PDB file of C-alpha atoms in Angstrom:
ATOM      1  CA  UNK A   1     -11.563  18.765 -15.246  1.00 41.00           C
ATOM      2  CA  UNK A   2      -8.548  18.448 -17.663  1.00 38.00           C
ATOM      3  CA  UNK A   3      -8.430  18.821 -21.143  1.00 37.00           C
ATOM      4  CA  UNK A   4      -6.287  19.743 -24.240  1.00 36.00           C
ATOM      5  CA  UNK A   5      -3.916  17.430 -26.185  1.00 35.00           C
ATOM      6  CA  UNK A   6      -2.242  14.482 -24.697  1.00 36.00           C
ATOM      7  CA  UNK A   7       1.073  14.095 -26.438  1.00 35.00           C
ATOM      8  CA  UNK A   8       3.777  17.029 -26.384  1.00 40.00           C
ATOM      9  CA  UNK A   9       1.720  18.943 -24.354  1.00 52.00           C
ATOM     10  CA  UNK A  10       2.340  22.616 -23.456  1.00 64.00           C
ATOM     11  CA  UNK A  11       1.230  25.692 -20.826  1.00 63.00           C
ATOM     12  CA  UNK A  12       0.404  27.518 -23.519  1.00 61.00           C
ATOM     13  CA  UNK A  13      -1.835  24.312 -25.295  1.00 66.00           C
ATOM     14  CA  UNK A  14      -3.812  23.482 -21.915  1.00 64.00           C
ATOM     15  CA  UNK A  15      -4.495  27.507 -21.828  1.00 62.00           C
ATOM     16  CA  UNK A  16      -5.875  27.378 -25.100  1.00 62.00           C
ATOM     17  CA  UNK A  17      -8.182  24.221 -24.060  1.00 66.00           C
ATOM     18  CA  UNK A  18      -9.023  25.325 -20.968  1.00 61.00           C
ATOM     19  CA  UNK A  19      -9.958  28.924 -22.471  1.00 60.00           C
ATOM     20  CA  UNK A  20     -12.895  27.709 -24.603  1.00 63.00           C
ATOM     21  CA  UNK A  21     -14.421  26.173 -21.731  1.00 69.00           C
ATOM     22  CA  UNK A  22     -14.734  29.669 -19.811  1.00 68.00           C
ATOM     23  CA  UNK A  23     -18.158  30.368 -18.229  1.00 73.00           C
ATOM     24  CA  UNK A  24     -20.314  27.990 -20.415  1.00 87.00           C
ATOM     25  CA  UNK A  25     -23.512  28.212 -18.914  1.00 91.00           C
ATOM     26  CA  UNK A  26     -24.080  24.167 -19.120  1.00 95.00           C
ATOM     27  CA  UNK A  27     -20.515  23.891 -17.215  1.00 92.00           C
ATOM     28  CA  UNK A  28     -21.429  26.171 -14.907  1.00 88.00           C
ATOM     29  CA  UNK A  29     -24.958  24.683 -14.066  1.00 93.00           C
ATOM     30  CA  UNK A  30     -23.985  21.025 -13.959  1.00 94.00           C
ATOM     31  CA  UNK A  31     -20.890  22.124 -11.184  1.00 91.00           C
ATOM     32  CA  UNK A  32     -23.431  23.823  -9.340  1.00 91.00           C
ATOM     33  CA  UNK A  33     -25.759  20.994  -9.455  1.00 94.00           C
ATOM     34  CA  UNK A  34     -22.883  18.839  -8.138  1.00 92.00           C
ATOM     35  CA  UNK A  35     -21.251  20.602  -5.659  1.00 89.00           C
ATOM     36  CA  UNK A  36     -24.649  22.501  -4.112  1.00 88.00           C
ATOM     37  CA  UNK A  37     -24.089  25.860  -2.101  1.00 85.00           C
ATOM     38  CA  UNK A  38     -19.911  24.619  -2.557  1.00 86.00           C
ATOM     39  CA  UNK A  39     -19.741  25.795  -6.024  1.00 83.00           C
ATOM     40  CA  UNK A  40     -17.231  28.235  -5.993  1.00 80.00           C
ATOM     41  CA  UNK A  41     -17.554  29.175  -9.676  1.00 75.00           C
ATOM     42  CA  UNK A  42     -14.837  26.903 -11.410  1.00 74.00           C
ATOM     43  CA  UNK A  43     -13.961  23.428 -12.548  1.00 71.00           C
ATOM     44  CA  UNK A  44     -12.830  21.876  -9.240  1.00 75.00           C
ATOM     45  CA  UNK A  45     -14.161  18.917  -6.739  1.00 72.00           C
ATOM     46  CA  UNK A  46     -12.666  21.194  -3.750  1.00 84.00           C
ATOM     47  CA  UNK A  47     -14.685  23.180  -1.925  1.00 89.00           C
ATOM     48  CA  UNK A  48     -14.904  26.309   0.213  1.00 90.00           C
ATOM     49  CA  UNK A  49     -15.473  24.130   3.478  1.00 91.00           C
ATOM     50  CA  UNK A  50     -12.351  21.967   2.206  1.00 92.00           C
ATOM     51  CA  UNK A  51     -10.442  25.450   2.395  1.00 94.00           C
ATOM     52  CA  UNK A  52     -11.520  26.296   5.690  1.00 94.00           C
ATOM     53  CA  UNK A  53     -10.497  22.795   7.170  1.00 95.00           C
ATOM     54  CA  UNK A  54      -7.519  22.516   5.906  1.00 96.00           C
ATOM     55  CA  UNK A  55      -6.820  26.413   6.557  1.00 96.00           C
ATOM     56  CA  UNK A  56      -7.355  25.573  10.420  1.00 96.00           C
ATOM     57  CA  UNK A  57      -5.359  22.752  10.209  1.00 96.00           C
ATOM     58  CA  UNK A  58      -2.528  24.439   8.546  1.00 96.00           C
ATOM     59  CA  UNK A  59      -2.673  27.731  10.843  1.00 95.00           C
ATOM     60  CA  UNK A  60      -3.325  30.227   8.214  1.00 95.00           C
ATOM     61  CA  UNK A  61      -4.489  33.195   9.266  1.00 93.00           C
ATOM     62  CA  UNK A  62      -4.764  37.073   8.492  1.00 95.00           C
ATOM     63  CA  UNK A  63      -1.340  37.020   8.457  1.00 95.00           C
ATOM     64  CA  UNK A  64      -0.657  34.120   5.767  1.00 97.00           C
ATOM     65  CA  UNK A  65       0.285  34.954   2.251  1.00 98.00           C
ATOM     66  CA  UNK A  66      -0.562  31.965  -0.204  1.00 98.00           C
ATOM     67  CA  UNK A  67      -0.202  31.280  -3.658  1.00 98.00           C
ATOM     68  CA  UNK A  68      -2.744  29.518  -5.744  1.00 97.00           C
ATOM     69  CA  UNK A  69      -0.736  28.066  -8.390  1.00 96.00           C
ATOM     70  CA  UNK A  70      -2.781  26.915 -10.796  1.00 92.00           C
ATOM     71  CA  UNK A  71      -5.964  28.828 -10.038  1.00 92.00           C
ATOM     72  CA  UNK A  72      -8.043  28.208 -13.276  1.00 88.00           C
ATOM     73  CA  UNK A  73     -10.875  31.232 -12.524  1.00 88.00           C
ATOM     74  CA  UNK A  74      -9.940  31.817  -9.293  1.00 92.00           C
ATOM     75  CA  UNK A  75     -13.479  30.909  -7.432  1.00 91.00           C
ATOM     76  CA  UNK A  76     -11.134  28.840  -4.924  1.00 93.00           C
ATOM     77  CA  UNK A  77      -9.043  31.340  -4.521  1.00 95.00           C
ATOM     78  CA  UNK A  78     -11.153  33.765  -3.447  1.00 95.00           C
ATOM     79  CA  UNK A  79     -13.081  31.554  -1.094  1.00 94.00           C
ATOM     80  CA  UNK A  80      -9.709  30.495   0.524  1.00 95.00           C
ATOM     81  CA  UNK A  81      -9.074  35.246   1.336  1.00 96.00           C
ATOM     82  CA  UNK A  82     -13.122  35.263   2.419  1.00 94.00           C
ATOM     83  CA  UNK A  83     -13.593  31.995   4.278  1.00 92.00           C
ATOM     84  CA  UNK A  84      -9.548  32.118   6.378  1.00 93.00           C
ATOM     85  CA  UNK A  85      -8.697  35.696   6.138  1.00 94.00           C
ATOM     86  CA  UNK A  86      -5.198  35.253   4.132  1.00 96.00           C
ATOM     87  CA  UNK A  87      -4.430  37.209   1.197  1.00 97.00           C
ATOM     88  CA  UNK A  88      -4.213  34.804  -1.461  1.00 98.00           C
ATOM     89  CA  UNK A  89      -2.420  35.250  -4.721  1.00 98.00           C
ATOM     90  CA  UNK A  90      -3.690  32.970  -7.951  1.00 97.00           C
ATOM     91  CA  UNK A  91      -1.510  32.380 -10.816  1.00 96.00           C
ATOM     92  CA  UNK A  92      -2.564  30.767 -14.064  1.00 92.00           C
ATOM     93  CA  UNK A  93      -1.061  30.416 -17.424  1.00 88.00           C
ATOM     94  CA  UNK A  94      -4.718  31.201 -19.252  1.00 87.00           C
ATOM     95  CA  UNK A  95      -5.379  34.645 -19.800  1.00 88.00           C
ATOM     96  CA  UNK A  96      -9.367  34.421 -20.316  1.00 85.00           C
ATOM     97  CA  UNK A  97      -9.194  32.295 -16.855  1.00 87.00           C
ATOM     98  CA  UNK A  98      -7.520  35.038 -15.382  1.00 92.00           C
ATOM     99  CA  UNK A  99      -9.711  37.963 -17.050  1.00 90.00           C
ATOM    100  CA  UNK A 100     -13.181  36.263 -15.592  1.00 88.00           C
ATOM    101  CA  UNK A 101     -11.339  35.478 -12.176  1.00 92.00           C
ATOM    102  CA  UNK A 102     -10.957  39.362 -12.040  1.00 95.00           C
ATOM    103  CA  UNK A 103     -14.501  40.383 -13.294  1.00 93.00           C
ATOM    104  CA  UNK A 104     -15.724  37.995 -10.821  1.00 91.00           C
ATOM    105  CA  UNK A 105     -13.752  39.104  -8.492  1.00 95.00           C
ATOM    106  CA  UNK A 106     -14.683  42.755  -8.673  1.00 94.00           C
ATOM    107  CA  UNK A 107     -16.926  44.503  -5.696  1.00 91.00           C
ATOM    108  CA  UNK A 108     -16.625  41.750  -3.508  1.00 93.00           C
ATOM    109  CA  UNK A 109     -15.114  42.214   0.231  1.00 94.00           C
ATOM    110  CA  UNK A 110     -12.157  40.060  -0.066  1.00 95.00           C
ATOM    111  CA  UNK A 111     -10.958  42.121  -3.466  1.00 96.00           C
ATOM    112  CA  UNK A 112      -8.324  43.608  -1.562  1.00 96.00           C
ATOM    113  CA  UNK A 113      -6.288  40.569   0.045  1.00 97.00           C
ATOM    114  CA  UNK A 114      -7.207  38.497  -3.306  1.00 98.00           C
ATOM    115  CA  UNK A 115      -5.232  38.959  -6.863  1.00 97.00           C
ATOM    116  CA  UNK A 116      -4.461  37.301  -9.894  1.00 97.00           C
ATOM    117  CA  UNK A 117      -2.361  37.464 -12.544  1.00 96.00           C
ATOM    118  CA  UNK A 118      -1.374  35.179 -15.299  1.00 94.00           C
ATOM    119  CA  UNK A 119       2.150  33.107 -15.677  1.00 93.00           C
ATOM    120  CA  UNK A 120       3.731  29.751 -15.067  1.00 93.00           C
ATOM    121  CA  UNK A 121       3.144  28.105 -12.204  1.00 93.00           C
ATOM    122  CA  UNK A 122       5.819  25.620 -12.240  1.00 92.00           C
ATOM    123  CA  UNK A 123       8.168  28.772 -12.703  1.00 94.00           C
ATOM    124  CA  UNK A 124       6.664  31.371 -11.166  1.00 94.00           C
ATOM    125  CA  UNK A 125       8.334  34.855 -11.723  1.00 94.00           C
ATOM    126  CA  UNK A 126       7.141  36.176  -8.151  1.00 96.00           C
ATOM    127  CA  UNK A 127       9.796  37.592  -5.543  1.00 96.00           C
ATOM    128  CA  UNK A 128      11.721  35.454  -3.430  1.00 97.00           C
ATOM    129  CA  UNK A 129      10.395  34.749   0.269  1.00 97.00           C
ATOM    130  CA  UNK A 130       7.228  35.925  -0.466  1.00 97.00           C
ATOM    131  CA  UNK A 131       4.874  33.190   0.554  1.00 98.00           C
ATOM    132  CA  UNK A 132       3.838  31.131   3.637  1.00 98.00           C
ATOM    133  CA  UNK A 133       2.239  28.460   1.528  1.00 98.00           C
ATOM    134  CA  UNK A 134       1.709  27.384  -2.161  1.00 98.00           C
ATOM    135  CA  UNK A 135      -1.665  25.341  -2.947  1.00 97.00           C
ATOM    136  CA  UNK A 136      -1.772  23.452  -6.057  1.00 96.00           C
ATOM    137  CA  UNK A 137      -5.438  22.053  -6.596  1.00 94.00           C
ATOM    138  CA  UNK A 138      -5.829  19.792  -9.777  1.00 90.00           C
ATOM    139  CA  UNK A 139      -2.944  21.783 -11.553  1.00 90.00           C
ATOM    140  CA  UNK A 140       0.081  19.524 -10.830  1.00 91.00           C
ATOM    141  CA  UNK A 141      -0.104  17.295 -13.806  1.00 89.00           C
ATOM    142  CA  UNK A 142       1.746  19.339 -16.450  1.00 84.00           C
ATOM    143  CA  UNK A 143       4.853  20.651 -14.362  1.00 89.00           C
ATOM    144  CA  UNK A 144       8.159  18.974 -13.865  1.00 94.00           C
ATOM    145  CA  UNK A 145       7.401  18.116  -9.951  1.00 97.00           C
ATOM    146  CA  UNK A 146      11.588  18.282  -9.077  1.00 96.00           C
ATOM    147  CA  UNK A 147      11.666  21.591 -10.918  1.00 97.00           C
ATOM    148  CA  UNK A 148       8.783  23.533  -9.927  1.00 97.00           C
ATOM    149  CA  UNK A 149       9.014  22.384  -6.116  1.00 98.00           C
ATOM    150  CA  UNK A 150      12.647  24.119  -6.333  1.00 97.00           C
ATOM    151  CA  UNK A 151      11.133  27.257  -7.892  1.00 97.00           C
ATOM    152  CA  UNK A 152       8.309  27.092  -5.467  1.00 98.00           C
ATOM    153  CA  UNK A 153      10.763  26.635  -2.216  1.00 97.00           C
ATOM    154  CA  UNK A 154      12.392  30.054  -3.323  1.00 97.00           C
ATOM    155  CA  UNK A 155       9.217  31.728  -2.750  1.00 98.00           C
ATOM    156  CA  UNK A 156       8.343  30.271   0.892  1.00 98.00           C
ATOM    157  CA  UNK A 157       9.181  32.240   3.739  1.00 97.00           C
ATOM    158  CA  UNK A 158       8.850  31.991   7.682  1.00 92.00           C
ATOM    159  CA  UNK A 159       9.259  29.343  10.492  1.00 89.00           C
ATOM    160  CA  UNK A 160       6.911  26.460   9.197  1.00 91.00           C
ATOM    161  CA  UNK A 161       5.852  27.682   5.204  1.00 97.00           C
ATOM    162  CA  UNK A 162       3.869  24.388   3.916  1.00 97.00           C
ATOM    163  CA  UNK A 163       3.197  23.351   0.041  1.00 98.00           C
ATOM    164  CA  UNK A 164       0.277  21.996  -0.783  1.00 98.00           C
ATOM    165  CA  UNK A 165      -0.807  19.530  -3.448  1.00 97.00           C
ATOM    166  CA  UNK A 166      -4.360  17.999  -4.473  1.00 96.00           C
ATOM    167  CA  UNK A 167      -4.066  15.885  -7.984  1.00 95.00           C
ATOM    168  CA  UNK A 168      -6.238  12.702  -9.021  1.00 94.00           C
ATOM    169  CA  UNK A 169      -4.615   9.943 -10.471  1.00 95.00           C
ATOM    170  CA  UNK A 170      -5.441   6.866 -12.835  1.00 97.00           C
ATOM    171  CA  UNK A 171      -3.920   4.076 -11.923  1.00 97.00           C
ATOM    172  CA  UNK A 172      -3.342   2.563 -15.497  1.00 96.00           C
ATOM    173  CA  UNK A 173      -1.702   3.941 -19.150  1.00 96.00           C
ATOM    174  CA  UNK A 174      -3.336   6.009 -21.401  1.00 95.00           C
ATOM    175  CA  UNK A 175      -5.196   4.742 -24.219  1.00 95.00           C
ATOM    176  CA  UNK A 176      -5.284   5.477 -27.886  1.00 94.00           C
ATOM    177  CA  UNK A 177      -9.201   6.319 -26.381  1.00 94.00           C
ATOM    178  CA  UNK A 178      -7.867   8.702 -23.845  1.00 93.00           C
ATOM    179  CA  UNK A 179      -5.793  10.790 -26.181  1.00 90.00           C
ATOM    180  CA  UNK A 180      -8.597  10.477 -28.552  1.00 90.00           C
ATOM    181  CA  UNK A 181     -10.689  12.667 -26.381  1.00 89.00           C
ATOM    182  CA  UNK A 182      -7.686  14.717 -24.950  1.00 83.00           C
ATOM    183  CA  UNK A 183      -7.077  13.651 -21.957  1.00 87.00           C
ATOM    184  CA  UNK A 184      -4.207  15.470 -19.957  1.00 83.00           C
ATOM    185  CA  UNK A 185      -1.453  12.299 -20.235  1.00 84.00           C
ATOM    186  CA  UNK A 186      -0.620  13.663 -16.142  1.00 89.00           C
ATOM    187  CA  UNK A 187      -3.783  11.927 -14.995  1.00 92.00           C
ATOM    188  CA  UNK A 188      -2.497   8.332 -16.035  1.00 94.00           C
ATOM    189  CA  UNK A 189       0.006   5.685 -14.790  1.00 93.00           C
ATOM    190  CA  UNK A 190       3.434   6.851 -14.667  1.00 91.00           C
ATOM    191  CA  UNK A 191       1.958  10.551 -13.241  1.00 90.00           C
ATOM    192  CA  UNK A 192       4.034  12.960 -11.633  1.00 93.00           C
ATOM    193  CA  UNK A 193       5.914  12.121  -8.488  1.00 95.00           C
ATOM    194  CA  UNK A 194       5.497  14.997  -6.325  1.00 97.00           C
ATOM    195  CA  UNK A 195       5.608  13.114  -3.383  1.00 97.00           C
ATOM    196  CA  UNK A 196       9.722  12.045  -4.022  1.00 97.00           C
ATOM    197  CA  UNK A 197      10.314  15.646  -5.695  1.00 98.00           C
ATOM    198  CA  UNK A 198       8.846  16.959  -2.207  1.00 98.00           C
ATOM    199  CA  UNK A 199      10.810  14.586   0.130  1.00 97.00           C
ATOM    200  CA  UNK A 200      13.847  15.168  -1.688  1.00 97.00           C
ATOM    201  CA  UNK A 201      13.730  19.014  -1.189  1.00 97.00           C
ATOM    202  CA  UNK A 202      13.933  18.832   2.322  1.00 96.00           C
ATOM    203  CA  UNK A 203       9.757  18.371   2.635  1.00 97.00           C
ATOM    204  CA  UNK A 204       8.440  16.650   5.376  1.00 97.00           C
ATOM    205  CA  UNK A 205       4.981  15.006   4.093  1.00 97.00           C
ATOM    206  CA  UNK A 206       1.474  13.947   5.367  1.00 97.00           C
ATOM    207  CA  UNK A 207      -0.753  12.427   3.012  1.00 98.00           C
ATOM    208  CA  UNK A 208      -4.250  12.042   3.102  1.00 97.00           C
ATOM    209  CA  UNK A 209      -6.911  10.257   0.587  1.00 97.00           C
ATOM    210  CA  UNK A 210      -9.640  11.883  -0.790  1.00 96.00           C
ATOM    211  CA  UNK A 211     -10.768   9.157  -3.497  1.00 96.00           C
ATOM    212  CA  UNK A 212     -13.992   8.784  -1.990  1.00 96.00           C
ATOM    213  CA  UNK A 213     -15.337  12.063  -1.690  1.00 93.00           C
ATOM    214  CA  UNK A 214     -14.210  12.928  -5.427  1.00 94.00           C
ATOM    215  CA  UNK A 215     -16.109   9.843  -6.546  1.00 96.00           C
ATOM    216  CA  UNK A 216     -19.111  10.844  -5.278  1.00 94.00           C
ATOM    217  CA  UNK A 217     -18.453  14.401  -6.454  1.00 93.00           C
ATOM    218  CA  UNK A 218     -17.910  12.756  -9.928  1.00 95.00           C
ATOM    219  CA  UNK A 219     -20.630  10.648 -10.454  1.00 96.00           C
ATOM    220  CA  UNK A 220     -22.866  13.679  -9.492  1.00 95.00           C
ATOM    221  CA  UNK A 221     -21.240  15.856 -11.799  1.00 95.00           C
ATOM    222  CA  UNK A 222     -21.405  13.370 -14.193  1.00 97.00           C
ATOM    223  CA  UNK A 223     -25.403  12.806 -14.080  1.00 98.00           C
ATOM    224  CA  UNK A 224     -25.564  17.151 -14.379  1.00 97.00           C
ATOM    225  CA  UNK A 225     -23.373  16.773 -17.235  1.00 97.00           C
ATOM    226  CA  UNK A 226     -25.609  14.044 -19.119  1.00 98.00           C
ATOM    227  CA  UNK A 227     -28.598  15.520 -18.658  1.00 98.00           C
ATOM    228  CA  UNK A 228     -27.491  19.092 -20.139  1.00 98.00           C
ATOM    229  CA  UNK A 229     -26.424  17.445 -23.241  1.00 97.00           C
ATOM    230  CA  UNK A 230     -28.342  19.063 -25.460  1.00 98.00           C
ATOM    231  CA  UNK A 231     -27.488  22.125 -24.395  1.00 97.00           C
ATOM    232  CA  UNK A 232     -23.412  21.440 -24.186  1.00 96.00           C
ATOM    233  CA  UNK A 233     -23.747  20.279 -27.697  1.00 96.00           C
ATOM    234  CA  UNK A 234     -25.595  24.047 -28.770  1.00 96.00           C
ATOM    235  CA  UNK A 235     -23.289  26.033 -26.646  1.00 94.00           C
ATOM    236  CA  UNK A 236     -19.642  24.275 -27.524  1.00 92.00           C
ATOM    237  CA  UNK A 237     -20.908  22.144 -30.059  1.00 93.00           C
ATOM    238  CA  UNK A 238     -21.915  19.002 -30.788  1.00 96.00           C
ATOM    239  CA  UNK A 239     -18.307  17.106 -31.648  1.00 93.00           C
ATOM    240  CA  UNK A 240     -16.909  19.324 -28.238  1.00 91.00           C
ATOM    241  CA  UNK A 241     -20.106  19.246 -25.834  1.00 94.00           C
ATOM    242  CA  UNK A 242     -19.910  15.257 -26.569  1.00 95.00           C
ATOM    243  CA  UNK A 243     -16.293  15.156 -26.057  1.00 93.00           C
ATOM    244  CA  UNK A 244     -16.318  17.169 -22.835  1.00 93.00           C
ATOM    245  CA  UNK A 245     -19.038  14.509 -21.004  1.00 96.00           C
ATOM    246  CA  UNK A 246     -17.384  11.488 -22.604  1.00 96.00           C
ATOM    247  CA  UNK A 247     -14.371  12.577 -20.565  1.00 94.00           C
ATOM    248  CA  UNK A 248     -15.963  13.178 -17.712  1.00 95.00           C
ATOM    249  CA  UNK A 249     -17.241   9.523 -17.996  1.00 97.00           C
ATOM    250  CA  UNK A 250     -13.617   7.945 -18.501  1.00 97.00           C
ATOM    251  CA  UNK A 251     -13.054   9.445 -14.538  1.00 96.00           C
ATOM    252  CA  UNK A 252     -16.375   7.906 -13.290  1.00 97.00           C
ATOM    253  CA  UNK A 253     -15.726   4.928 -15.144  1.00 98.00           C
ATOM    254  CA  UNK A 254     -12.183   4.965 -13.164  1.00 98.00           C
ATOM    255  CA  UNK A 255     -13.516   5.672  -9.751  1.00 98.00           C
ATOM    256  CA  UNK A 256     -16.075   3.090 -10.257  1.00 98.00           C
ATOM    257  CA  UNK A 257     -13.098   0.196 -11.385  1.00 98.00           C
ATOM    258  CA  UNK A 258     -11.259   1.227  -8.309  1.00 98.00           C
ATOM    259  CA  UNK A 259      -8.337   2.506 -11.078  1.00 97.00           C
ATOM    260  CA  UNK A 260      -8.834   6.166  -9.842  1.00 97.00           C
ATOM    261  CA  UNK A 261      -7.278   8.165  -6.673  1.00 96.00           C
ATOM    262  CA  UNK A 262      -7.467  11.951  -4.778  1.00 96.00           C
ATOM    263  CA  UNK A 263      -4.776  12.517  -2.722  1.00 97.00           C
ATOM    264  CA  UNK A 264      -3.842  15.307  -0.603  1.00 97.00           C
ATOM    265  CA  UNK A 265       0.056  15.962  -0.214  1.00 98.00           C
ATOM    266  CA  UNK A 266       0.843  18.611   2.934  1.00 98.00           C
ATOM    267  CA  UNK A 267       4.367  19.136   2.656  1.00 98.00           C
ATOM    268  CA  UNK A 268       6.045  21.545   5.497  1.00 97.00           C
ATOM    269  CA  UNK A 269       9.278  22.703   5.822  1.00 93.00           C
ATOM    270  CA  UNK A 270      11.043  22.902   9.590  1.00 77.00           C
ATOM    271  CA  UNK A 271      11.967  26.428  11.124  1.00 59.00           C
ATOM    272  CA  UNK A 272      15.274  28.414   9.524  1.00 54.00           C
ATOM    273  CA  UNK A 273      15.033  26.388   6.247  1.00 60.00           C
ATOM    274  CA  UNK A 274      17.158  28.607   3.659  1.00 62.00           C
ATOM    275  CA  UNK A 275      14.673  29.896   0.617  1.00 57.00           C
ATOM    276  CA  UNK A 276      17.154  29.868  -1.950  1.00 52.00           C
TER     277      UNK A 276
END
């Protein structure tokens, strides 16, 4: 989910936000509820088996080197190194994220092709030609889409390296409502072009839509979220806990008006392309 102030937001605000919503038991529980034996331990509608398709489709393999950008606590991407085999790399500009991705991440068998570490990920200070693929899920809606996709062009290496974005949109303004209870501004009508920022660096794009799986993910989530009430209200408190499932019923409330959309953005760059 997104959170943290609407107008002149910052990295370092949405950190904040998203930091006092780290491993809340109620958060935890209602994801799980939602997303079954998917949960992968964070705030996302993708899944493991989402990973593993689009991993197949994509060719990744042993040998691919991919950079979560935007990894939140980092349950995708260490399903993405267990499930495919790739070493994965997760960036995020919220240190406690970052700190629970690693605790989680400790003992388990894909610790050693999975790390983490904590910076921006529309300008990434990573070496050059260092990945095959970037993978941005539900993080593109605070970065400058023509900026970051240079930065993250520098970084792709190889014959066919592929970027790979996930966002929801509204398909309307924000409100006075929406800002009220801190809704990222990125979600609503005018969002973030990635799709012309792509094509434009050279990019060539499918695109896929995914509205109808995240609405059912949402309304379930939702339902889990309402029925823990009580106990988001004791564990963030009562203004917050109310806040938090109030936003998650603005996207229901979108999916259900038709005003809401997932879409998947595979962009892949042709053989010899020049990093810099």
């Amino acid at each position: 989910m997104t959170s943290g102030p609407a107008a002149s937001t910052t990295m370092a605000q949405i950190a904040e936000e998203w930091d006092s919503y780290q491993e809340i038991p109620a958060i935890d529980e209602a994801y799980a509820e939602a997303l079954g034996d998917q949960f992968a331990g964070q705030f996302s509608g993708a899944t493991p088996h989402y990973l593993e398709q689009l991993a197949a489709r994509l060719g990744w393999s042993t040998t691919t080197r991919v950079l979560d950008a935007g990894c939140g606590t980092g349950g995708l991407t260490a399903a993405l190194a267990a499930r495919t085999g790739c070493t994965a790399v997760g960036l995020d500009a919220s240190p406690a994220a970052v700190r629970v991705a690693r605790t989680r991440l400790a003992g388990r068998p894909e610790a050693d092709r999975v790390s983490y570490a904590v910076g921006d990920m529309g300008d990434p200070d990573l070496p050059p030609a260092s990945f095959d693929a970037v993978l941005a899920i539900g993080s593109g809606y605070w970065s400058d889409p023509a900026t970051t996709v240079g930065h993250w062009r520098s970084l792709l290496r190889g014959d066919r390296p592929a970027v790979v974005v996930v966002i929801s949109r509204i398909l309307r303004p924000q409100t006075p409502h929406d800002i009220e209870l801190t809704l990222q501004e990125g979600l609503f009508a005018p969002h973030p072009d990635w799709e012309t920022a792509l094509r434009t660096a050279g990019f060539d794009l499918e695109v896929r839509d995914l509205t109808e799986a995240d609405a059912q993910c949402v309304e379930r989530l939702y339902a889990a979220l309402a029925r823990r009430l009580p106990a988001l209200r004791d564990q963030l408190g009562d203004a917050p806990g109310e806040r938090y499932l109030a936003e998650v019923r603005v996207l229901r409330d979108e999916h259900r008006a038709g005003r809401m959309r997932r879409t998947e953005i595979v962009a892949r760059l042709g053989g010899g392309h020049d990093p810099a």
